CSV table of C-alpha atoms and ligand atoms in Angstrom, one decimal:
chain,number,residue,atom,x,y,z
U,9,MET,CA,191.3,147.3,128.4
U,10,ASN,CA,191.8,144.0,130.2
U,11,ALA,CA,192.5,140.6,128.6
U,12,LEU,CA,189.4,139.0,130.0
U,13,ASP,CA,187.0,141.6,128.5
U,14,GLU,CA,188.9,141.3,125.2
U,15,LEU,CA,188.8,137.5,125.2
U,16,LYS,CA,185.0,137.6,125.8
U,17,ARG,CA,184.6,139.6,122.6
U,18,HIS,CA,185.8,136.5,120.6
U,19,THR,CA,185.1,133.5,122.7
U,20,ARG,CA,182.5,132.3,125.2
U,21,VAL,CA,184.4,132.2,128.5
U,22,VAL,CA,183.4,129.5,130.9
U,23,ALA,CA,184.3,129.2,134.6
U,24,ASP,CA,186.1,125.9,135.4
U,25,THR,CA,185.4,125.5,139.2
U,26,GLY,CA,183.3,123.9,141.8
U,27,SER,CA,183.5,127.1,143.8
U,28,PHE,CA,180.3,128.9,142.9
U,29,GLU,CA,181.1,131.8,145.1
U,30,LEU,CA,184.0,132.8,142.8
U,31,MET,CA,181.7,132.8,139.8
U,32,ARG,CA,179.9,136.0,140.6
U,33,ARG,CA,183.2,137.9,140.2
U,34,PHE,CA,183.9,136.8,136.6
U,35,GLN,CA,180.4,136.6,135.2
U,36,PRO,CA,180.9,133.6,132.9
U,37,ILE,CA,178.0,132.4,130.7
U,38,ASP,CA,178.6,128.7,131.3
U,39,ALA,CA,180.4,126.7,133.9
U,40,THR,CA,182.2,123.3,134.1
U,41,THR,CA,182.9,121.1,137.1
U,42,ASN,CA,184.6,117.7,137.5
U,43,PRO,CA,185.0,115.3,140.4
U,44,SER,CA,188.4,116.8,141.4
U,45,LEU,CA,187.0,120.3,141.4
U,46,ILE,CA,183.9,119.2,143.5
U,47,LEU,CA,186.3,117.4,145.9
U,48,LYS,CA,188.4,120.6,146.3
U,49,ALA,CA,185.3,122.7,147.0
U,50,VAL,CA,183.9,120.1,149.5
U,51,GLU,CA,187.2,119.9,151.4
U,52,SER,CA,187.0,123.6,152.2
U,53,SER,CA,185.0,124.4,155.3
U,54,GLN,CA,183.0,127.0,153.4
U,55,TYR,CA,180.9,124.3,151.7
U,56,ARG,CA,180.6,121.9,154.7
U,57,PRO,CA,177.1,123.1,155.6
U,58,LEU,CA,176.0,122.4,152.0
U,59,VAL,CA,177.4,118.9,152.1
U,60,ARG,CA,175.8,118.1,155.5
U,61,GLN,CA,172.4,119.4,154.1
U,62,VAL,CA,172.7,117.0,151.1
U,63,LEU,CA,173.6,114.2,153.4
U,64,GLN,CA,170.7,114.9,155.6
U,65,GLN,CA,168.3,115.0,152.6
U,66,SER,CA,169.6,111.7,151.2
U,67,ARG,CA,169.9,109.7,154.5
U,68,GLY,CA,169.5,106.0,153.9
U,69,GLU,CA,170.3,106.2,150.1
U,70,SER,CA,173.3,104.5,148.6
U,71,LEU,CA,176.6,106.3,148.4
U,72,ASP,CA,176.3,106.5,144.6
U,73,VAL,CA,173.0,108.3,144.9
U,74,GLN,CA,174.4,110.7,147.5
U,75,LEU,CA,177.3,111.5,145.2
U,76,LEU,CA,174.9,112.3,142.4
U,77,ARG,CA,172.8,114.5,144.7
U,78,LEU,CA,175.9,116.4,145.7
U,79,VAL,CA,177.2,117.1,142.2
U,80,VAL,CA,173.7,118.2,141.1
U,81,ARG,CA,173.4,120.4,144.2
U,82,PHE,CA,176.7,122.1,143.1
U,83,GLY,CA,175.2,122.4,139.6
U,84,LEU,CA,172.0,124.0,141.0
U,85,GLU,CA,174.0,126.6,143.0
U,86,ILE,CA,176.0,127.4,139.9
U,87,LEU,CA,172.9,127.7,137.7
U,88,ALA,CA,171.5,130.3,140.1
U,89,ILE,CA,174.5,132.5,139.2
U,90,ILE,CA,175.2,131.9,135.5
U,91,PRO,CA,172.8,132.5,132.6
U,92,GLY,CA,174.0,129.5,130.6
U,93,ARG,CA,174.8,125.8,131.0
U,94,VAL,CA,176.5,123.8,133.6
U,95,SER,CA,178.5,120.6,132.8
U,96,THR,CA,177.9,117.8,135.3
U,97,GLU,CA,180.1,114.8,135.1
U,98,VAL,CA,179.0,111.2,135.2
U,99,ASP,CA,180.9,109.0,137.7
U,100,ALA,CA,184.2,108.2,136.1
U,101,ALA,CA,183.8,104.6,137.3
U,102,GLN,CA,181.3,104.2,134.4
U,103,SER,CA,183.7,105.4,131.7
U,104,PHE,CA,183.8,102.0,130.0
U,105,ASN,CA,180.1,101.2,130.4
U,106,THR,CA,177.7,102.7,127.8
U,107,GLU,CA,174.5,101.6,129.5
U,108,ALA,CA,175.4,102.7,133.0
U,109,THR,CA,176.5,106.1,131.6
U,110,ILE,CA,173.1,106.6,129.9
U,111,ALA,CA,171.3,105.5,133.1
U,112,GLN,CA,173.3,107.9,135.2
U,113,ALA,CA,172.8,110.8,132.7
U,114,ASP,CA,169.0,110.2,133.1
U,115,ASP,CA,169.3,110.2,136.9
U,116,ILE,CA,171.3,113.5,136.8
U,117,LEU,CA,168.7,115.2,134.6
U,118,GLN,CA,165.8,113.8,136.7
U,119,LEU,CA,167.4,115.3,139.8
U,120,TYR,CA,167.8,118.7,138.0
U,121,SER,CA,164.2,118.5,136.8
U,122,ARG,CA,162.9,118.1,140.4
U,123,HIS,CA,164.3,121.6,140.9
U,124,GLY,CA,162.7,123.0,137.8
U,125,ILE,CA,165.9,122.9,135.7
U,126,SER,CA,165.4,122.0,132.0
U,127,PRO,CA,167.8,119.7,130.3
U,128,SER,CA,168.8,122.6,128.0
U,129,ARG,CA,170.8,124.1,130.8
U,130,VAL,CA,172.8,121.0,131.5
U,131,LEU,CA,175.6,119.3,129.6
U,132,ILE,CA,176.2,115.7,130.6
U,133,LYS,CA,180.0,115.4,130.9
U,134,ILE,CA,181.4,112.0,129.9
U,135,ALA,CA,184.9,110.7,129.3
U,136,ALA,CA,185.7,110.5,125.6
U,137,THR,CA,186.2,106.7,125.6
U,138,TRP,CA,184.6,104.5,122.9
U,139,GLU,CA,181.9,103.6,125.4
U,140,GLY,CA,181.4,107.2,126.5
U,141,ILE,CA,181.1,108.4,122.9
U,142,ARG,CA,178.5,105.7,122.2
U,143,ALA,CA,176.5,106.7,125.3
U,144,ALA,CA,176.6,110.3,124.1
U,145,GLU,CA,175.4,109.3,120.7
U,146,VAL,CA,172.3,107.7,122.2
U,147,LEU,CA,171.7,110.7,124.6
U,148,GLU,CA,172.1,113.3,121.9
U,149,ARG,CA,169.6,111.4,119.7
U,150,ARG,CA,167.2,111.8,122.6
U,151,GLY,CA,167.9,115.6,122.7
U,152,ILE,CA,170.3,115.4,125.7
U,153,ALA,CA,173.4,117.6,125.2
U,154,CYS,CA,176.8,116.1,126.2
U,155,ASN,CA,180.2,117.5,126.8
U,156,LEU,CA,182.9,114.9,126.0
U,157,THR,CA,185.9,115.4,128.2
U,158,LEU,CA,189.4,113.9,128.8
U,159,LEU,CA,189.9,114.5,125.1
U,160,PHE,CA,193.6,114.5,124.0
U,161,SER,CA,193.6,113.5,120.4
U,162,MET,CA,192.1,114.1,116.9
U,163,PRO,CA,190.6,110.6,116.7
U,164,GLN,CA,188.6,111.2,119.9
U,165,ALA,CA,187.5,114.6,118.5
U,166,MET,CA,186.4,113.2,115.1
U,167,ALA,CA,184.5,110.3,116.7
U,168,CYS,CA,182.6,112.8,118.9
U,169,ALA,CA,181.7,115.0,115.9
U,170,ASP,CA,180.6,111.9,114.0
U,171,ALA,CA,178.4,110.9,116.9
U,172,GLY,CA,176.6,114.3,116.9
U,173,VAL,CA,178.0,115.4,120.3
U,174,THR,CA,177.1,118.9,121.3
U,175,LEU,CA,180.5,119.9,122.8
U,176,ILE,CA,184.0,118.5,123.2
U,177,SER,CA,186.6,119.6,125.8
U,178,PRO,CA,190.0,119.1,124.3
U,179,PHE,CA,192.6,119.5,127.1
U,180,VAL,CA,195.6,121.8,126.8
U,181,GLY,CA,197.5,121.7,130.1
U,182,ARG,CA,197.6,118.0,130.6
U,183,ILE,CA,199.2,117.6,127.2
U,184,THR,CA,201.7,120.2,128.1
U,185,ASP,CA,202.4,118.4,131.4
U,186,TRP,CA,203.1,115.1,129.5
U,187,HIS,CA,205.6,116.6,127.2
U,188,LYS,CA,207.3,118.7,129.9
U,189,ALA,CA,207.7,115.6,132.1
U,190,ARG,CA,209.6,114.1,129.2
U,191,GLY,CA,212.1,117.0,129.0
U,192,VAL,CA,210.5,118.6,125.9
U,193,SER,CA,210.6,122.4,126.0
U,194,TRP,CA,209.7,125.3,123.8
U,195,ASP,CA,209.9,129.1,123.9
U,196,ARG,CA,206.8,130.3,122.1
U,197,VAL,CA,203.3,129.4,123.2
U,198,GLU,CA,202.4,128.6,119.6
U,199,ASP,CA,204.8,125.6,119.9
U,200,ASP,CA,203.2,124.3,123.1
U,201,PRO,CA,201.8,120.8,122.1
U,202,GLY,CA,198.7,121.4,124.1
U,203,VAL,CA,197.9,124.6,122.3
U,204,GLN,CA,198.7,123.0,119.0
U,205,SER,CA,196.4,120.1,119.7
U,206,VAL,CA,193.4,122.3,120.3
U,207,ARG,CA,194.2,124.6,117.4
U,208,ALA,CA,194.4,121.5,115.1
U,209,ILE,CA,191.0,120.2,116.3
U,210,TYR,CA,189.3,123.6,116.0
U,211,SER,CA,190.7,124.2,112.5
U,212,CYS,CA,189.6,120.8,111.4
U,213,PHE,CA,186.1,121.3,112.7
U,214,ALA,CA,185.8,124.8,111.2
U,215,GLU,CA,187.1,123.5,107.8
U,216,ARG,CA,184.8,120.5,107.7
U,217,GLY,CA,181.8,122.5,109.0
U,218,TYR,CA,181.3,120.3,112.0
U,219,GLY,CA,178.8,121.8,114.4
U,220,THR,CA,180.2,120.2,117.5
U,221,GLU,CA,181.3,123.1,119.8
U,222,VAL,CA,185.0,123.1,120.8
U,223,MET,CA,185.8,124.2,124.3
U,224,GLY,CA,189.5,124.3,125.2
U,225,ALA,CA,190.1,123.1,128.8
U,226,SER,CA,192.8,122.4,131.3
U,227,PHE,CA,194.9,125.5,131.2
U,228,ARG,CA,198.2,126.2,132.9
U,229,SER,CA,198.8,129.8,132.0
U,230,VAL,CA,197.1,133.0,130.8
U,231,GLU,CA,199.3,132.8,127.6
U,232,GLN,CA,197.8,129.4,126.7
U,233,VAL,CA,194.3,130.8,127.1
U,234,LEU,CA,195.0,133.8,124.9
U,235,ALA,CA,196.7,131.6,122.3
U,236,LEU,CA,193.3,130.0,121.8
U,237,ALA,CA,191.3,133.2,121.6
U,238,GLY,CA,188.5,132.8,118.9
U,239,CYS,CA,187.9,129.1,119.9
U,240,ASP,CA,184.1,128.5,120.4
U,241,LEU,CA,184.5,128.3,124.2
U,242,LEU,CA,187.3,128.2,126.7
U,243,THR,CA,186.9,126.9,130.2
U,244,VAL,CA,189.3,128.7,132.6
U,245,SER,CA,190.1,128.3,136.3
U,246,PRO,CA,189.3,131.3,138.7
U,247,GLU,CA,193.1,131.8,139.2
U,248,LEU,CA,193.6,132.3,135.5
U,249,LEU,CA,190.4,134.3,135.1
U,250,GLU,CA,191.9,136.6,137.7
U,251,GLY,CA,195.2,136.7,135.8
U,252,LEU,CA,193.3,137.7,132.6
U,253,MET,CA,191.4,140.3,134.4
U,254,ASN,CA,194.6,141.8,135.8
U,255,GLN,CA,196.4,141.8,132.4
U,256,GLU,CA,196.1,145.2,130.7
U,257,LEU,CA,196.4,145.1,126.9
U,258,GLN,CA,197.8,148.0,124.9
U,259,GLN,CA,195.9,147.0,121.8
U,260,PRO,CA,192.8,145.0,121.0
U,261,LEU,CA,193.3,141.2,121.1
U,262,THR,CA,193.7,139.6,117.7
U,263,PRO,CA,192.2,136.1,117.9
U,264,ALA,CA,194.4,133.3,116.9
U,265,LEU,CA,191.5,131.3,115.6
U,266,PRO,CA,188.6,132.6,113.4
U,267,SER,CA,185.5,132.8,115.6
U,268,ARG,CA,182.3,130.8,114.6
U,269,ASP,CA,178.8,132.0,115.5
U,270,LEU,CA,177.7,129.5,118.2
U,271,ASN,CA,174.0,130.1,117.2
U,272,THR,CA,174.6,128.8,113.7
U,273,LEU,CA,176.3,125.6,114.8
U,274,THR,CA,174.2,122.5,114.4
U,275,LYS,CA,175.7,119.2,115.1
U,276,THR,CA,174.8,116.4,112.8
U,277,PRO,CA,175.6,112.8,113.3
U,278,SER,CA,177.6,111.5,110.3
U,279,GLU,CA,176.3,108.8,108.1
U,280,ALA,CA,179.8,107.7,107.3
U,281,PRO,CA,181.7,107.8,110.6
U,282,CYS,CA,185.5,108.0,110.4
U,283,PHE,CA,185.9,105.1,112.9
U,284,ASP,CA,184.5,101.8,113.9
U,285,GLU,CA,185.4,100.4,117.3
U,286,PRO,CA,188.7,98.6,116.3
U,287,SER,CA,190.0,101.5,114.2
U,288,PHE,CA,189.1,104.0,116.9
U,289,ARG,CA,191.0,102.0,119.5
U,290,LEU,CA,193.9,101.4,117.2
U,291,GLN,CA,194.2,105.1,116.3
U,292,VAL,CA,194.1,106.3,120.0
U,293,ASN,CA,196.5,103.5,120.8
U,294,GLU,CA,199.0,105.0,118.3
U,295,ASP,CA,199.3,108.1,120.5
U,296,ALA,CA,201.1,107.3,123.7
U,297,MET,CA,200.3,110.7,125.3
U,298,ALA,CA,196.5,110.4,124.6
U,299,CYS,CA,196.4,106.8,125.9
U,300,GLU,CA,198.3,107.6,129.1
U,301,LYS,CA,196.5,110.9,129.8
U,302,LEU,CA,193.0,109.4,129.1
U,303,ALA,CA,193.8,106.4,131.5
U,304,GLU,CA,195.2,108.6,134.1
U,305,GLY,CA,192.4,111.1,133.9
U,306,ILE,CA,189.8,108.4,134.4
U,307,ARG,CA,191.8,107.0,137.3
U,308,VAL,CA,192.1,110.4,139.1
U,309,PHE,CA,188.4,111.3,138.6
U,310,LYS,CA,187.4,107.9,139.9
U,311,ARG,CA,189.7,108.2,142.8
U,312,ASP,CA,188.3,111.7,143.7
U,313,GLY,CA,184.7,110.3,143.4
U,314,ASP,CA,185.7,107.6,145.8
U,315,ARG,CA,187.2,110.2,148.2
U,316,LEU,CA,183.9,112.1,148.1
U,317,ARG,CA,182.1,108.9,149.1
U,318,ALA,CA,184.6,108.3,151.9
U,319,LEU,CA,184.0,111.8,153.1
U,320,PHE,CA,180.2,111.2,153.2
U,321,GLY,CA,181.0,108.1,155.4
U,322,GLU,CA,183.0,110.3,157.8
U,323,LEU,CA,180.3,113.0,158.0
U,324,ALA,CA,177.3,110.7,158.2
V,114,E4P,C1,187.3,121.0,132.5
V,114,E4P,O1,186.3,120.6,131.8
V,114,E4P,C2,188.3,120.1,132.8
V,114,E4P,O2,187.9,119.1,133.7
V,114,E4P,C3,189.5,120.8,133.5
V,114,E4P,O3,189.7,122.0,132.7
V,114,E4P,C4,190.7,120.0,133.7
V,114,E4P,O4,191.7,120.8,134.2
V,114,E4P,P1,193.1,120.3,134.9
V,114,E4P,O5,193.9,119.6,133.8
V,114,E4P,O6,193.7,121.5,135.4
V,114,E4P,O7,192.7,119.4,135.9
């Protein structure tokens, strides 16, 4: 028995890639993309014809609209392969603008609907800033499901649950990277601060009965993935999915976390939220890692969005 099949018995496995060709191999239910993954795919010659096609169809439109059309086109290709939901990310440049995030989510869903895709198959991916969480709260009230990303801390997770967000993506590997860069080391995967962070968030949600789905993201190793078996969902890169597939297990996988039935999860906005804006900002500010990684994550996703726009300019 291989580790991927075993993992799928306990957790919904999601493919974390812009390369939809790779998806057929791993048969995930859902898929996630982000601006860096789309850029990586677009930079390979394999997807050049698709980019040119999008450019041709959106000639004369603004670079922002062309960018949205491209990310939605990737989403459409992915949805033709998977049975579940695709996460499509709002432009990171809007991470501190609630109104613009809501407007862009509407644009994304409108583009999908032109191709017959219902909103139930799309998760609008938004950075878990105060402004992003407020945008998600409004969207969720309108029945639009959101995936709050760049999530590195408990206060971000709790604020999302309070806002009635469908799904959060707490990151593992970027937390690991932060600690390793500061010379911290550990021997056992259980002591990895990235793994510990997601375990703590998941346990808190399970204990409190929060219906917001928890999807561990940003993995650096197969060990980290397996250490979170049982989590509602895990989004994993093709390289690590391959590693899981190639790992033979001698005995069935014992999940580290008690599984929850996704069908029974119903998110409910809290009437007594844990945070108002000042207390949220103060709490996140207490955590140097979360502050730095959130800021860096937005910077890098924005930079990669800008690179995609520049690429359009070159190909036009
Ligand atoms: C998925 O939702 C995340 O964007 C992704 O897992 C981030 O992974 P990285 O830290 O390897 O970039």
